[in-house]
Coordinates of C-alpha atoms in Angstrom, one line a residue:
X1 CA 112.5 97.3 114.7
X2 CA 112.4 93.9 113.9
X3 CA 111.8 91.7 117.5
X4 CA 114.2 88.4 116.3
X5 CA 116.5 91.0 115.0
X6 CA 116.6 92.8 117.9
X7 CA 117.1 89.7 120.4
X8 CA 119.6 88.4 117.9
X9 CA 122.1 91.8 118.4
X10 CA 121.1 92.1 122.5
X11 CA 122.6 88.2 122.7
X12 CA 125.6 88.6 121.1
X13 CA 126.5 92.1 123.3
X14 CA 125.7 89.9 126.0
X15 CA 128.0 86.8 125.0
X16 CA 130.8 90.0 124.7
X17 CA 133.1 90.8 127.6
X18 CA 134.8 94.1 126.5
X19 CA 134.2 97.5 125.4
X20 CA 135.6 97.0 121.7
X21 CA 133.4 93.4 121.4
X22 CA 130.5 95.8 122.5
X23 CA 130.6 97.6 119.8
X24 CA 131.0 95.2 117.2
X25 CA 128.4 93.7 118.4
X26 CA 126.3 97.2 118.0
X27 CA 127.5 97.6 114.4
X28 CA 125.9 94.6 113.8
X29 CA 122.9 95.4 115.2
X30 CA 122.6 98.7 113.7
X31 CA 123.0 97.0 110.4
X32 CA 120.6 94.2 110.9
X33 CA 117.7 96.2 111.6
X34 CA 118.5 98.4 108.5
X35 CA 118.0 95.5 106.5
X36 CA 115.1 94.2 108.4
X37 CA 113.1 97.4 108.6
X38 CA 110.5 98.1 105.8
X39 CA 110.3 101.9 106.1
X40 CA 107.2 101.8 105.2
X41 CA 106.3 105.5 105.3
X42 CA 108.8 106.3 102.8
X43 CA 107.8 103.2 100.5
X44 CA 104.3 103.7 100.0
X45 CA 102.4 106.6 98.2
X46 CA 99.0 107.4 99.1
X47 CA 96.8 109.0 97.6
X48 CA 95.2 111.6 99.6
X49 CA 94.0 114.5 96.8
X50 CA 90.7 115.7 97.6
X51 CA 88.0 115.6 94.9
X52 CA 84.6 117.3 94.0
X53 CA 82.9 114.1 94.6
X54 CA 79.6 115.8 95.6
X55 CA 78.9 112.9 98.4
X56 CA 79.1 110.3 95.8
X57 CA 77.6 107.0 97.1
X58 CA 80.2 104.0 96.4
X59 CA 80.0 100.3 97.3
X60 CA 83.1 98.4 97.2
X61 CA 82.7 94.6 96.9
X62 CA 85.5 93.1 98.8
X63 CA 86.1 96.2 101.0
X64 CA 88.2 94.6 103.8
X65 CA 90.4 93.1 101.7
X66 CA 93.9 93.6 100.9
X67 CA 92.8 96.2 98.0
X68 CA 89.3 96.7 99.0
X69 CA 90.5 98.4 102.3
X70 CA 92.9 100.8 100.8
X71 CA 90.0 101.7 98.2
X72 CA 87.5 102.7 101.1
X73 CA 90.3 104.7 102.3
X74 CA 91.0 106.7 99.4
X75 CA 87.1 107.0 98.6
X76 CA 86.6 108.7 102.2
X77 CA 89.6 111.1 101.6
X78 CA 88.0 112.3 98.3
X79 CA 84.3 113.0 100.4
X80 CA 82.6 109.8 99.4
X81 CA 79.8 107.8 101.3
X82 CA 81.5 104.5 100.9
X83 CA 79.7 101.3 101.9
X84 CA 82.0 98.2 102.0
X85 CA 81.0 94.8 101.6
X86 CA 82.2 91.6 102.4
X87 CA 82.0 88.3 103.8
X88 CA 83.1 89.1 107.4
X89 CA 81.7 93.1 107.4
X90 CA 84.6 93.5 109.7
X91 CA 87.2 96.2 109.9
X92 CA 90.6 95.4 108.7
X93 CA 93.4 94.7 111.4
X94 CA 95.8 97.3 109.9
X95 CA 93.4 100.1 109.9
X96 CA 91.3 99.1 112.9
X97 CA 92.5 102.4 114.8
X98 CA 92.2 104.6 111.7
X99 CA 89.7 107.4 112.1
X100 CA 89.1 106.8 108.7
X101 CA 86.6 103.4 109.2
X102 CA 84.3 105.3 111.3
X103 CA 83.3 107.0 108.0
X104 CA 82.5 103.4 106.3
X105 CA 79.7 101.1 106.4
X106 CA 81.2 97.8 107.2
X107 CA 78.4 95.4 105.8
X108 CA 78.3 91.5 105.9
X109 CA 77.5 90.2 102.9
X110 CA 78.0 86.3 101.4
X111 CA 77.3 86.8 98.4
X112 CA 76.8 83.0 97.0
X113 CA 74.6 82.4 99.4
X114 CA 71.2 84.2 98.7
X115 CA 69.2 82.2 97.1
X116 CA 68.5 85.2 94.4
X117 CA 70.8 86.4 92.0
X118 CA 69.7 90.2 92.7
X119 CA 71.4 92.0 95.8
X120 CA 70.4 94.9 94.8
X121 CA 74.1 96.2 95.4
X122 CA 73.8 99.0 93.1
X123 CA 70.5 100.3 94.3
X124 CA 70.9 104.1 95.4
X125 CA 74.7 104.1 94.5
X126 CA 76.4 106.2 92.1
X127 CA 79.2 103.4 91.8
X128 CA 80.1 99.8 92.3
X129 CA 83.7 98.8 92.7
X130 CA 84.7 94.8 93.3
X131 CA 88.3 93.8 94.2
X132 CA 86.7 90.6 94.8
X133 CA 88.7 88.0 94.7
X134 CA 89.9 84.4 95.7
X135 CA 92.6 81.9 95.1
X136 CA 93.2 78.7 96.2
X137 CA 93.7 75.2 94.5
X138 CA 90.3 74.5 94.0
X139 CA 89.1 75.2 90.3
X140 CA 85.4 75.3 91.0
X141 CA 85.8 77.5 94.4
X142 CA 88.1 79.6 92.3
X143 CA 84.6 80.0 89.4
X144 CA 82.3 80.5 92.2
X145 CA 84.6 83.2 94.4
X146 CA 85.4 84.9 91.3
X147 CA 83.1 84.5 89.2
X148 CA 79.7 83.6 90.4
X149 CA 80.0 86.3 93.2
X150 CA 81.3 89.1 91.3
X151 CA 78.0 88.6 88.9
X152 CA 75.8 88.5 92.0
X153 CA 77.6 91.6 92.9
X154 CA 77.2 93.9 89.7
X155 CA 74.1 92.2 89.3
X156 CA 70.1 93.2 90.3
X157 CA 67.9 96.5 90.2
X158 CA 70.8 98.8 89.6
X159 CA 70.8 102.7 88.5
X160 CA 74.5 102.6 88.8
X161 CA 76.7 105.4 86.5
X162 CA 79.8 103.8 87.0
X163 CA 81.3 99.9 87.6
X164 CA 85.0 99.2 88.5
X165 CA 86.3 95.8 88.4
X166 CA 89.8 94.3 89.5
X167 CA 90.8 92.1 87.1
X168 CA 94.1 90.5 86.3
X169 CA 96.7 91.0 83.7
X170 CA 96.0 90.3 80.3
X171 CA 99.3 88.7 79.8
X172 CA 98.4 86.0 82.9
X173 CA 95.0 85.0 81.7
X174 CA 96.9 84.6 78.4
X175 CA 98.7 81.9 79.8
X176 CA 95.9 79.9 80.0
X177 CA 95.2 77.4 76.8
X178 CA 98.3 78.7 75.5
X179 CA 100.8 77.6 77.8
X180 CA 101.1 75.2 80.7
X181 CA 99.0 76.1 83.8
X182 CA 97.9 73.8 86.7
X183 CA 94.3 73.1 85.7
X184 CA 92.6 74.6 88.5
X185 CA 93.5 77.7 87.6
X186 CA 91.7 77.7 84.5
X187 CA 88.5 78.3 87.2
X188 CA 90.2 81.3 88.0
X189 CA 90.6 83.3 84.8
X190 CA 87.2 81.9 83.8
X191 CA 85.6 83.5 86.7
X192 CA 87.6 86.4 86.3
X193 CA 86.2 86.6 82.6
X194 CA 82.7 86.5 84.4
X195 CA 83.5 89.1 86.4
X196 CA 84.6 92.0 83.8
X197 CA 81.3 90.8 81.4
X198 CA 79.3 91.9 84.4
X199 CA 80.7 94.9 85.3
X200 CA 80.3 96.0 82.0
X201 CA 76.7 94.4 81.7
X202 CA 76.2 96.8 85.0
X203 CA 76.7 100.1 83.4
X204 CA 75.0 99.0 79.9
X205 CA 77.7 97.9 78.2
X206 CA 79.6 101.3 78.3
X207 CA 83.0 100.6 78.1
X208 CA 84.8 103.6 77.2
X209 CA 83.5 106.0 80.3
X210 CA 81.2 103.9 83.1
X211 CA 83.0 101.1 83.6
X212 CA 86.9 100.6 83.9
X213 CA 88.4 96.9 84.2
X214 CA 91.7 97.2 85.9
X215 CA 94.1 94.4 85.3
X216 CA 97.2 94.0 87.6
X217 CA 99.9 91.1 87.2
X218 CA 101.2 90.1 90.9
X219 CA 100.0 92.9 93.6
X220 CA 102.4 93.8 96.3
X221 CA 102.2 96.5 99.5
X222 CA 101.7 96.9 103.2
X223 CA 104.4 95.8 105.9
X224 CA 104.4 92.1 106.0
X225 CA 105.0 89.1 103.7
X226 CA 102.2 86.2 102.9
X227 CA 102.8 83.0 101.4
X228 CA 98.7 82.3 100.6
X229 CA 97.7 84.6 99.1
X230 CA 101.7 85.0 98.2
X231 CA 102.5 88.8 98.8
X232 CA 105.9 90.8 99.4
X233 CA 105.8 93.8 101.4
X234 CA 105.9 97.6 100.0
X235 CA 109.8 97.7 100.5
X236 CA 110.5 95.2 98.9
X237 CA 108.0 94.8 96.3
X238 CA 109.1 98.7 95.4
X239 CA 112.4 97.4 94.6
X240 CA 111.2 94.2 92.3
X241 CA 108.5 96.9 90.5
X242 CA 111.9 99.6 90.1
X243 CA 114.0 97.1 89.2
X244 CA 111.5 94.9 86.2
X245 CA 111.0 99.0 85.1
X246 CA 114.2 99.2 83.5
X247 CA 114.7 99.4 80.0
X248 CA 116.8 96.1 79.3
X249 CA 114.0 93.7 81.5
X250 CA 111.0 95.6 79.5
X251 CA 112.7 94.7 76.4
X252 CA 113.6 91.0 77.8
X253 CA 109.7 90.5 78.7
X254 CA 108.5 91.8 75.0
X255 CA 111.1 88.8 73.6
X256 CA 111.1 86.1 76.1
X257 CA 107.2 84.1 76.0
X258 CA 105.1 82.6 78.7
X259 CA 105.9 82.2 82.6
X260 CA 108.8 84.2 82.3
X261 CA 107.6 86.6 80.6
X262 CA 104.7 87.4 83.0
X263 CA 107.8 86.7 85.8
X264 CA 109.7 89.8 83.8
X265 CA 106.8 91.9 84.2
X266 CA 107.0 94.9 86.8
X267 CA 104.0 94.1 90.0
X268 CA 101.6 96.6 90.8
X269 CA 101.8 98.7 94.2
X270 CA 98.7 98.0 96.2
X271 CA 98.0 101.9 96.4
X272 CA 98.0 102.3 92.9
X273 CA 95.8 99.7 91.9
X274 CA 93.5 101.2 94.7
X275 CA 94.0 104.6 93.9
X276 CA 92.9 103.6 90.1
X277 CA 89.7 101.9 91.2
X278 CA 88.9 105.0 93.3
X279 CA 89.6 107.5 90.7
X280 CA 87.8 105.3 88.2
X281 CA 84.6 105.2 90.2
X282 CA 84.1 108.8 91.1
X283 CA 84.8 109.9 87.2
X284 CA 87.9 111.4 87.8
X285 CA 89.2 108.9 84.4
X286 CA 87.9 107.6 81.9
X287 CA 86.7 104.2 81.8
X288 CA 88.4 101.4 79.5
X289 CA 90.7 98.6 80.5
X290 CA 94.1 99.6 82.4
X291 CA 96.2 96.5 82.0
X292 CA 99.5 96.3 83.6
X293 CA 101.2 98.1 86.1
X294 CA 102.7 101.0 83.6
X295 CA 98.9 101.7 82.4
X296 CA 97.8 101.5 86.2
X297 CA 100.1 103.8 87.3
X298 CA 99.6 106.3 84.4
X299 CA 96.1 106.5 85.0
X300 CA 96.8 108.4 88.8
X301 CA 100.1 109.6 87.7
X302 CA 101.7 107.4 90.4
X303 CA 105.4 108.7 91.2
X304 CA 107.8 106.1 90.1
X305 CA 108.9 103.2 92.0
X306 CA 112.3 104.0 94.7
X307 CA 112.7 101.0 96.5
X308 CA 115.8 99.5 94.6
X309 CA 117.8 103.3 94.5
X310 CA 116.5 103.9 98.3
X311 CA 118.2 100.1 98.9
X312 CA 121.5 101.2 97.0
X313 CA 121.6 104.3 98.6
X314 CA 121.4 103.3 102.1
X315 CA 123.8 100.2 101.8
X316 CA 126.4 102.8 100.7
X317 CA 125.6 105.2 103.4
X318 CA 126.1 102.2 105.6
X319 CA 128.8 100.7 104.3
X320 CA 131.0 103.9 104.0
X321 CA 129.9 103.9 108.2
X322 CA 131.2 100.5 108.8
X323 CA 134.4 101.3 106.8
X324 CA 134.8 104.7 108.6
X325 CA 134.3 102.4 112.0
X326 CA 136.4 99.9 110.8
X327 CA 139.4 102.5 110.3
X328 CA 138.9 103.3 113.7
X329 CA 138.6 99.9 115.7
X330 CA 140.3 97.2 114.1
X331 CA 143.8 98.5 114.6
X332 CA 142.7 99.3 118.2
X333 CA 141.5 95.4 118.4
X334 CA 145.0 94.2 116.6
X335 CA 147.1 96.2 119.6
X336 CA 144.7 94.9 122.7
X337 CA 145.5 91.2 120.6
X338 CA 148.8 92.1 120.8
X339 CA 148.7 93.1 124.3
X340 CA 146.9 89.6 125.4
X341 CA 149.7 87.7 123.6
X342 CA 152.6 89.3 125.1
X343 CA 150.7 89.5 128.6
X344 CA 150.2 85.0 128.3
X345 CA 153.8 84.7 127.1
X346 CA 155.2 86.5 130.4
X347 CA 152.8 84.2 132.7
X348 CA 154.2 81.4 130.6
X349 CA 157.7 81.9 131.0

């Protein structure tokens, strides 16, 4: 339950004085945390198949990250050593109880500050994986977080068989040169540039199996909502992705240029752009560039997005609830109206 929600309902029963006001007043809470509530469970698919992985060893580069996290996650549930590393090196608050983490090797890493460009990341590891990544305003921190730290990362004495790299949509970095962007971005698709010619510079520069470049548009997922980074929660971010999936916005995007096309375009769930990078790593696809959330998804056979049908669905269910109570009360409430009129015209009189 949502807590403003809930406090919201409890102090307008308490502003009530009868029994029918009462449960008014618990209709409208009943509804409210409907709406409020993410159902979470029922919105999210992980990926929990289990894999021959033989004890692959895996580092991911941004571990405790939004995407990062989930990777680790999904790399332990397929019986990989997973190493994860990061600025902090510490475990993520949303799976901080998860016995999951205990299986990880949180590592603190910065990686633009060694004074080498060799880390060695990719020493004694079958994979790398980086869903390294920063935003902000500032076009050289966006080079350096994106750029610069993703070639430290994929760079140095490496033996690595595989490389995984999150990217961004094809049809985003288009935008920049072609159409208007605000300049500092231009350090962000730069970097991200950086960062795909060194994972494929990590494998040898074998792009059709070792390394896979995964390109998502706008990422959604979890149970909360962010302004910076900007992020929707898996609710509603499932109803957005369901809803830009339909035929007549697909065909809009192909026609319309620019922002708004990129704006048309479906988002990526945060589980399937992890489950990709996972899969991708231990050799369960090929390599090659997914780019976009219909390739991303194909690549794990992801089931298709509910949220805007499980919406629909339960605001009829509700509504037909409310109508049935509506039946029931309000002609009750019109005779106890009644009653109170006739009762203040006899003191009256």
């Amino acid at each position: 339950e949502n807590g403003r929600s809930k406090s919201m309902a409890l102090h307008l029963e308490n502003m009530m004085e009868n029994g029918r006001s009462k449960s008014m007043a618990w209709l409208f809470r009943a509804v409210l945390m409907g709406l409020m509530s993410t159902r979470s469970a029922a919105w999210m698919s992980m990926s929990s198949t289990t894999s021959n992985s033989g004890g692959m060893a895996v580092t991911v580069v941004g571990g405790t990250g939004f995407v990062g996290s989930r990777v680790c996650q999904m790399l332990t549930a397929k019986g990989a050593k997973v190493t994860s590393v990061s600025r902090s090196g510490k475990i993520p608050d949303w799976c901080a109880n998860e016995p999951w983490t205990k299986e990880v090797t949180w590592t603190a890493v910065d990686l633009l500050s060694s004074d080498g460009t060799s880390l060695d990341l990719g020493k004694d590891n079958d994979a790398i994986v980086s869903c390294l990544g920063v935003v902000g305003t500032d076009r050289e921190e966006l080079l350096k977080g994106n750029g610069n730290a993703n070639v430290a990362a994929f760079g140095g004495d490496t033996d690595v068989k595989r490389s995984v790299f999150v990217s961004v949509s094809s049809e985003v970095s288009g935008l920049d040169g072609t159409f208007w962007v605000p300049e500092f971005l231009s350090g962000y698709f730069e970097g991200k540039r950086m960062g795909e010619a060194a994972a494929l510079e990590a494998v040898g520069g074998d792009s059709s199996k070792a390394c896979t470049i995964i390109r998502p548009s706008f990422i959604y997922g979890g149970d909360s909502f962010g302004l910076f980074p900007p992020r929707v929660n898996g609710a509603y971010g499932s109803g957005v992705e369901e809803l830009l999936s339909l035929a007549p916005f697909c065909i809009l995007a192909d026609l319309t240029p620019g922002l708004i096309k990129v704006a048309l375009r479906p988002p990526s769930s945060v589980n399937a752009v992890a489950a990709a990078c996972a899969a991708a790593a231990l050799g369960e696809i090929d390599g090659g560039i997914l780019d976009g959330t219909k390739a991303i998804n194909a690549a794990t056979n992801q089931p298709d997005p509910t949220g805007l049908t499980e919406a629909i669905d339960w605001t009829k269910e509700n509504l037909s609830k409310a109508y049935d109570w509506a039946q029931v009360e309000v002609p009750k409430a019109i005779e106890w109206t009644k009653e109170k009129i006739e009762d203040s015209k006899k003191k009256n009189i």
